[in-house]
């Protein structure tokens, strides 16, 4: 855990907004893994994967990392390297259990993702979960733009089932989010 804390400090100093995104994704991974009945150890790993999924962005130049306008093709290619950079960083500090999950979190179920164009079961299970959590948080908590509602974001996740995302995991994620929303509604009512 100490290594994670040190990396979080670096992240905080480099870009607090991305750190908040990673913390949010980490909480989604933790809660969803718990909802799916994972072991305590697997829940912890899922949480750490969420926290660290964008750590490779520390290696990107600021003009790519913080650019508000659309990225050029060259800048997009550079940005795509953040998954590999994250894998290198995590391996270098001994976090080899989560490094492949981070490396493959932008792979797509249909094989059109990056960095290697893996598809379906070639993509690690936790990477497939992480991909959904990352996208959902981006859609609902974007910095400086109009966010989608939770309902709209869930519809977008469902629309991408079988192309961008694992269809079975999409159904599980929708179920998890609806369960969380129900619990929040009950708590607010009480």
PDB file of C-alpha atoms in Angstrom, residues 11-157:
ATOM      1  CA  UNK A  11      -0.309  12.057  -9.222  1.00  0.00           C
ATOM      2  CA  UNK A  12      -1.701  14.708  -6.886  1.00  0.00           C
ATOM      3  CA  UNK A  13       1.267  16.982  -7.585  1.00  0.00           C
ATOM      4  CA  UNK A  14       1.029  16.455 -11.352  1.00  0.00           C
ATOM      5  CA  UNK A  15      -2.713  16.586 -11.944  1.00  0.00           C
ATOM      6  CA  UNK A  16      -5.271  16.599  -9.109  1.00  0.00           C
ATOM      7  CA  UNK A  17      -8.218  16.317 -11.534  1.00  0.00           C
ATOM      8  CA  UNK A  18      -6.959  13.039 -12.976  1.00  0.00           C
ATOM      9  CA  UNK A  19      -6.249  11.810  -9.469  1.00  0.00           C
ATOM     10  CA  UNK A  20      -9.914  12.480  -8.560  1.00  0.00           C
ATOM     11  CA  UNK A  21     -10.990  10.545 -11.659  1.00  0.00           C
ATOM     12  CA  UNK A  22      -8.751   7.619 -10.664  1.00  0.00           C
ATOM     13  CA  UNK A  23     -10.112   7.673  -7.107  1.00  0.00           C
ATOM     14  CA  UNK A  24     -13.657   7.582  -8.455  1.00  0.00           C
ATOM     15  CA  UNK A  25     -12.832   4.714 -10.815  1.00  0.00           C
ATOM     16  CA  UNK A  26     -11.141   2.920  -7.921  1.00  0.00           C
ATOM     17  CA  UNK A  27     -14.302   3.198  -5.822  1.00  0.00           C
ATOM     18  CA  UNK A  28     -16.423   1.875  -8.684  1.00  0.00           C
ATOM     19  CA  UNK A  29     -14.041  -1.065  -9.070  1.00  0.00           C
ATOM     20  CA  UNK A  30     -14.118  -1.765  -5.322  1.00  0.00           C
ATOM     21  CA  UNK A  31     -17.900  -1.554  -4.976  1.00  0.00           C
ATOM     22  CA  UNK A  32     -18.596  -3.497  -8.158  1.00  0.00           C
ATOM     23  CA  UNK A  33     -16.119  -6.249  -7.232  1.00  0.00           C
ATOM     24  CA  UNK A  34     -17.767  -6.484  -3.812  1.00  0.00           C
ATOM     25  CA  UNK A  35     -21.209  -6.595  -5.420  1.00  0.00           C
ATOM     26  CA  UNK A  36     -20.013  -9.463  -7.628  1.00  0.00           C
ATOM     27  CA  UNK A  37     -18.837 -11.424  -4.586  1.00  0.00           C
ATOM     28  CA  UNK A  38     -15.075 -11.216  -5.146  1.00  0.00           C
ATOM     29  CA  UNK A  39     -12.736 -12.286  -2.347  1.00  0.00           C
ATOM     30  CA  UNK A  40     -11.316  -9.522  -0.135  1.00  0.00           C
ATOM     31  CA  UNK A  41      -7.930  -9.881  -1.863  1.00  0.00           C
ATOM     32  CA  UNK A  42      -9.480  -9.591  -5.347  1.00  0.00           C
ATOM     33  CA  UNK A  43     -11.553  -6.569  -4.236  1.00  0.00           C
ATOM     34  CA  UNK A  44      -8.363  -4.878  -3.055  1.00  0.00           C
ATOM     35  CA  UNK A  45      -6.627  -5.623  -6.365  1.00  0.00           C
ATOM     36  CA  UNK A  46      -9.622  -4.260  -8.301  1.00  0.00           C
ATOM     37  CA  UNK A  47      -9.492  -1.067  -6.197  1.00  0.00           C
ATOM     38  CA  UNK A  48      -5.760  -0.589  -6.784  1.00  0.00           C
ATOM     39  CA  UNK A  49      -6.235  -1.115 -10.526  1.00  0.00           C
ATOM     40  CA  UNK A  50      -8.802   1.679 -10.559  1.00  0.00           C
ATOM     41  CA  UNK A  51      -6.549   3.990  -8.550  1.00  0.00           C
ATOM     42  CA  UNK A  52      -3.552   3.368 -10.798  1.00  0.00           C
ATOM     43  CA  UNK A  53      -5.158   2.966 -14.217  1.00  0.00           C
ATOM     44  CA  UNK A  54      -3.989   6.338 -15.559  1.00  0.00           C
ATOM     45  CA  UNK A  55      -0.625   6.511 -13.746  1.00  0.00           C
ATOM     46  CA  UNK A  56       1.158   6.359 -17.105  1.00  0.00           C
ATOM     47  CA  UNK A  57      -0.175   9.824 -17.877  1.00  0.00           C
ATOM     48  CA  UNK A  58       2.622  11.107 -15.633  1.00  0.00           C
ATOM     49  CA  UNK A  59       4.957  10.376 -18.563  1.00  0.00           C
ATOM     50  CA  UNK A  60       3.015  12.482 -21.065  1.00  0.00           C
ATOM     51  CA  UNK A  61       4.053  16.053 -21.854  1.00  0.00           C
ATOM     52  CA  UNK A  62       1.743  18.693 -20.405  1.00  0.00           C
ATOM     53  CA  UNK A  63       0.677  19.945 -23.838  1.00  0.00           C
ATOM     54  CA  UNK A  64      -0.838  16.506 -24.515  1.00  0.00           C
ATOM     55  CA  UNK A  65      -1.954  15.672 -21.005  1.00  0.00           C
ATOM     56  CA  UNK A  66      -3.814  18.923 -20.311  1.00  0.00           C
ATOM     57  CA  UNK A  67      -4.936  19.912 -23.801  1.00  0.00           C
ATOM     58  CA  UNK A  68      -8.600  20.914 -23.889  1.00  0.00           C
ATOM     59  CA  UNK A  69      -8.903  20.955 -27.676  1.00  0.00           C
ATOM     60  CA  UNK A  70      -9.033  17.730 -29.684  1.00  0.00           C
ATOM     61  CA  UNK A  71      -5.658  16.006 -29.954  1.00  0.00           C
ATOM     62  CA  UNK A  72      -3.872  15.762 -33.298  1.00  0.00           C
ATOM     63  CA  UNK A  73      -3.201  12.281 -34.690  1.00  0.00           C
ATOM     64  CA  UNK A  74       0.375  12.400 -33.356  1.00  0.00           C
ATOM     65  CA  UNK A  75      -0.839  13.567 -29.945  1.00  0.00           C
ATOM     66  CA  UNK A  76      -3.452  10.781 -29.880  1.00  0.00           C
ATOM     67  CA  UNK A  77      -0.730   8.239 -30.643  1.00  0.00           C
ATOM     68  CA  UNK A  78       1.370   9.697 -27.828  1.00  0.00           C
ATOM     69  CA  UNK A  79      -1.605   9.629 -25.438  1.00  0.00           C
ATOM     70  CA  UNK A  80      -2.269   5.973 -26.200  1.00  0.00           C
ATOM     71  CA  UNK A  81       1.147   5.175 -24.755  1.00  0.00           C
ATOM     72  CA  UNK A  82      -0.059   6.006 -21.244  1.00  0.00           C
ATOM     73  CA  UNK A  83      -1.217   2.403 -20.809  1.00  0.00           C
ATOM     74  CA  UNK A  84       2.259   1.071 -21.589  1.00  0.00           C
ATOM     75  CA  UNK A  85       3.915   3.753 -19.459  1.00  0.00           C
ATOM     76  CA  UNK A  86       1.640   2.772 -16.575  1.00  0.00           C
ATOM     77  CA  UNK A  87       2.619  -0.864 -17.018  1.00  0.00           C
ATOM     78  CA  UNK A  88       6.319   0.110 -16.892  1.00  0.00           C
ATOM     79  CA  UNK A  89       5.880   2.320 -13.809  1.00  0.00           C
ATOM     80  CA  UNK A  90       3.915  -0.307 -11.905  1.00  0.00           C
ATOM     81  CA  UNK A  91       6.366  -3.085 -12.801  1.00  0.00           C
ATOM     82  CA  UNK A  92       9.305  -0.898 -11.766  1.00  0.00           C
ATOM     83  CA  UNK A  93       7.884  -0.425  -8.247  1.00  0.00           C
ATOM     84  CA  UNK A  94       6.944  -4.079  -7.811  1.00  0.00           C
ATOM     85  CA  UNK A  95       3.200  -3.830  -8.494  1.00  0.00           C
ATOM     86  CA  UNK A  96       3.294  -6.604 -11.082  1.00  0.00           C
ATOM     87  CA  UNK A  97      -0.107  -7.972 -10.093  1.00  0.00           C
ATOM     88  CA  UNK A  98      -1.921  -4.877 -11.319  1.00  0.00           C
ATOM     89  CA  UNK A  99       0.412  -3.759 -14.125  1.00  0.00           C
ATOM     90  CA  UNK A 100      -1.126  -5.940 -16.888  1.00  0.00           C
ATOM     91  CA  UNK A 101      -4.627  -4.819 -15.885  1.00  0.00           C
ATOM     92  CA  UNK A 102      -3.565  -1.196 -16.328  1.00  0.00           C
ATOM     93  CA  UNK A 103      -1.773  -1.964 -19.599  1.00  0.00           C
ATOM     94  CA  UNK A 104      -4.892  -3.416 -21.217  1.00  0.00           C
ATOM     95  CA  UNK A 105      -7.684  -1.195 -19.875  1.00  0.00           C
ATOM     96  CA  UNK A 106      -8.148   0.483 -23.280  1.00  0.00           C
ATOM     97  CA  UNK A 107      -8.460  -2.759 -25.200  1.00  0.00           C
ATOM     98  CA  UNK A 108     -11.920  -3.223 -26.697  1.00  0.00           C
ATOM     99  CA  UNK A 109     -14.000  -6.353 -26.699  1.00  0.00           C
ATOM    100  CA  UNK A 110     -14.128  -6.349 -30.520  1.00  0.00           C
ATOM    101  CA  UNK A 111     -10.326  -6.048 -30.838  1.00  0.00           C
ATOM    102  CA  UNK A 112     -10.162  -2.405 -31.966  1.00  0.00           C
ATOM    103  CA  UNK A 113      -8.547  -1.046 -28.789  1.00  0.00           C
ATOM    104  CA  UNK A 114      -4.941  -0.424 -27.798  1.00  0.00           C
ATOM    105  CA  UNK A 115      -2.082  -1.069 -27.146  1.00  0.00           C
ATOM    106  CA  UNK A 116      -2.213  -4.560 -28.701  1.00  0.00           C
ATOM    107  CA  UNK A 117      -5.670  -4.999 -30.247  1.00  0.00           C
ATOM    108  CA  UNK A 118      -6.632  -7.824 -27.882  1.00  0.00           C
ATOM    109  CA  UNK A 119     -10.234  -9.019 -28.012  1.00  0.00           C
ATOM    110  CA  UNK A 120     -12.768 -10.836 -25.861  1.00  0.00           C
ATOM    111  CA  UNK A 121     -11.170 -13.269 -23.380  1.00  0.00           C
ATOM    112  CA  UNK A 122      -7.650 -12.245 -24.488  1.00  0.00           C
ATOM    113  CA  UNK A 123      -8.235  -9.104 -22.414  1.00  0.00           C
ATOM    114  CA  UNK A 124      -7.723  -9.701 -18.675  1.00  0.00           C
ATOM    115  CA  UNK A 125     -11.030  -9.866 -16.797  1.00  0.00           C
ATOM    116  CA  UNK A 126     -10.208  -6.933 -14.507  1.00  0.00           C
ATOM    117  CA  UNK A 127      -9.126  -4.852 -17.528  1.00  0.00           C
ATOM    118  CA  UNK A 128     -12.559  -5.441 -19.048  1.00  0.00           C
ATOM    119  CA  UNK A 129     -14.170  -4.275 -15.798  1.00  0.00           C
ATOM    120  CA  UNK A 130     -11.816  -1.303 -15.570  1.00  0.00           C
ATOM    121  CA  UNK A 131     -12.652  -0.233 -19.104  1.00  0.00           C
ATOM    122  CA  UNK A 132     -16.329   0.088 -18.192  1.00  0.00           C
ATOM    123  CA  UNK A 133     -15.686   1.906 -14.898  1.00  0.00           C
ATOM    124  CA  UNK A 134     -13.261   4.314 -16.592  1.00  0.00           C
ATOM    125  CA  UNK A 135     -15.689   5.139 -19.399  1.00  0.00           C
ATOM    126  CA  UNK A 136     -18.658   5.519 -17.044  1.00  0.00           C
ATOM    127  CA  UNK A 137     -16.763   7.941 -14.820  1.00  0.00           C
ATOM    128  CA  UNK A 138     -15.525   9.912 -17.833  1.00  0.00           C
ATOM    129  CA  UNK A 139     -19.105  10.236 -19.080  1.00  0.00           C
ATOM    130  CA  UNK A 140     -20.554  11.316 -15.723  1.00  0.00           C
ATOM    131  CA  UNK A 141     -17.671  13.376 -14.282  1.00  0.00           C
ATOM    132  CA  UNK A 142     -15.950  15.055 -17.216  1.00  0.00           C
ATOM    133  CA  UNK A 143     -13.870  18.071 -16.374  1.00  0.00           C
ATOM    134  CA  UNK A 144     -15.072  21.279 -17.993  1.00  0.00           C
ATOM    135  CA  UNK A 145     -17.804  19.773 -20.176  1.00  0.00           C
ATOM    136  CA  UNK A 146     -21.422  18.750 -19.945  1.00  0.00           C
ATOM    137  CA  UNK A 147     -21.711  15.450 -18.137  1.00  0.00           C
ATOM    138  CA  UNK A 148     -24.167  12.720 -18.957  1.00  0.00           C
ATOM    139  CA  UNK A 149     -26.649  11.677 -16.310  1.00  0.00           C
ATOM    140  CA  UNK A 150     -26.142   8.265 -14.757  1.00  0.00           C
ATOM    141  CA  UNK A 151     -29.048   6.952 -16.833  1.00  0.00           C
ATOM    142  CA  UNK A 152     -27.582   8.321 -20.076  1.00  0.00           C
ATOM    143  CA  UNK A 153     -24.159   6.885 -19.257  1.00  0.00           C
ATOM    144  CA  UNK A 154     -25.682   3.466 -18.514  1.00  0.00           C
ATOM    145  CA  UNK A 155     -27.451   3.596 -21.879  1.00  0.00           C
ATOM    146  CA  UNK A 156     -24.119   4.392 -23.539  1.00  0.00           C
ATOM    147  CA  UNK A 157     -22.489   1.438 -21.757  1.00  0.00           C
TER     148      UNK A 157
END
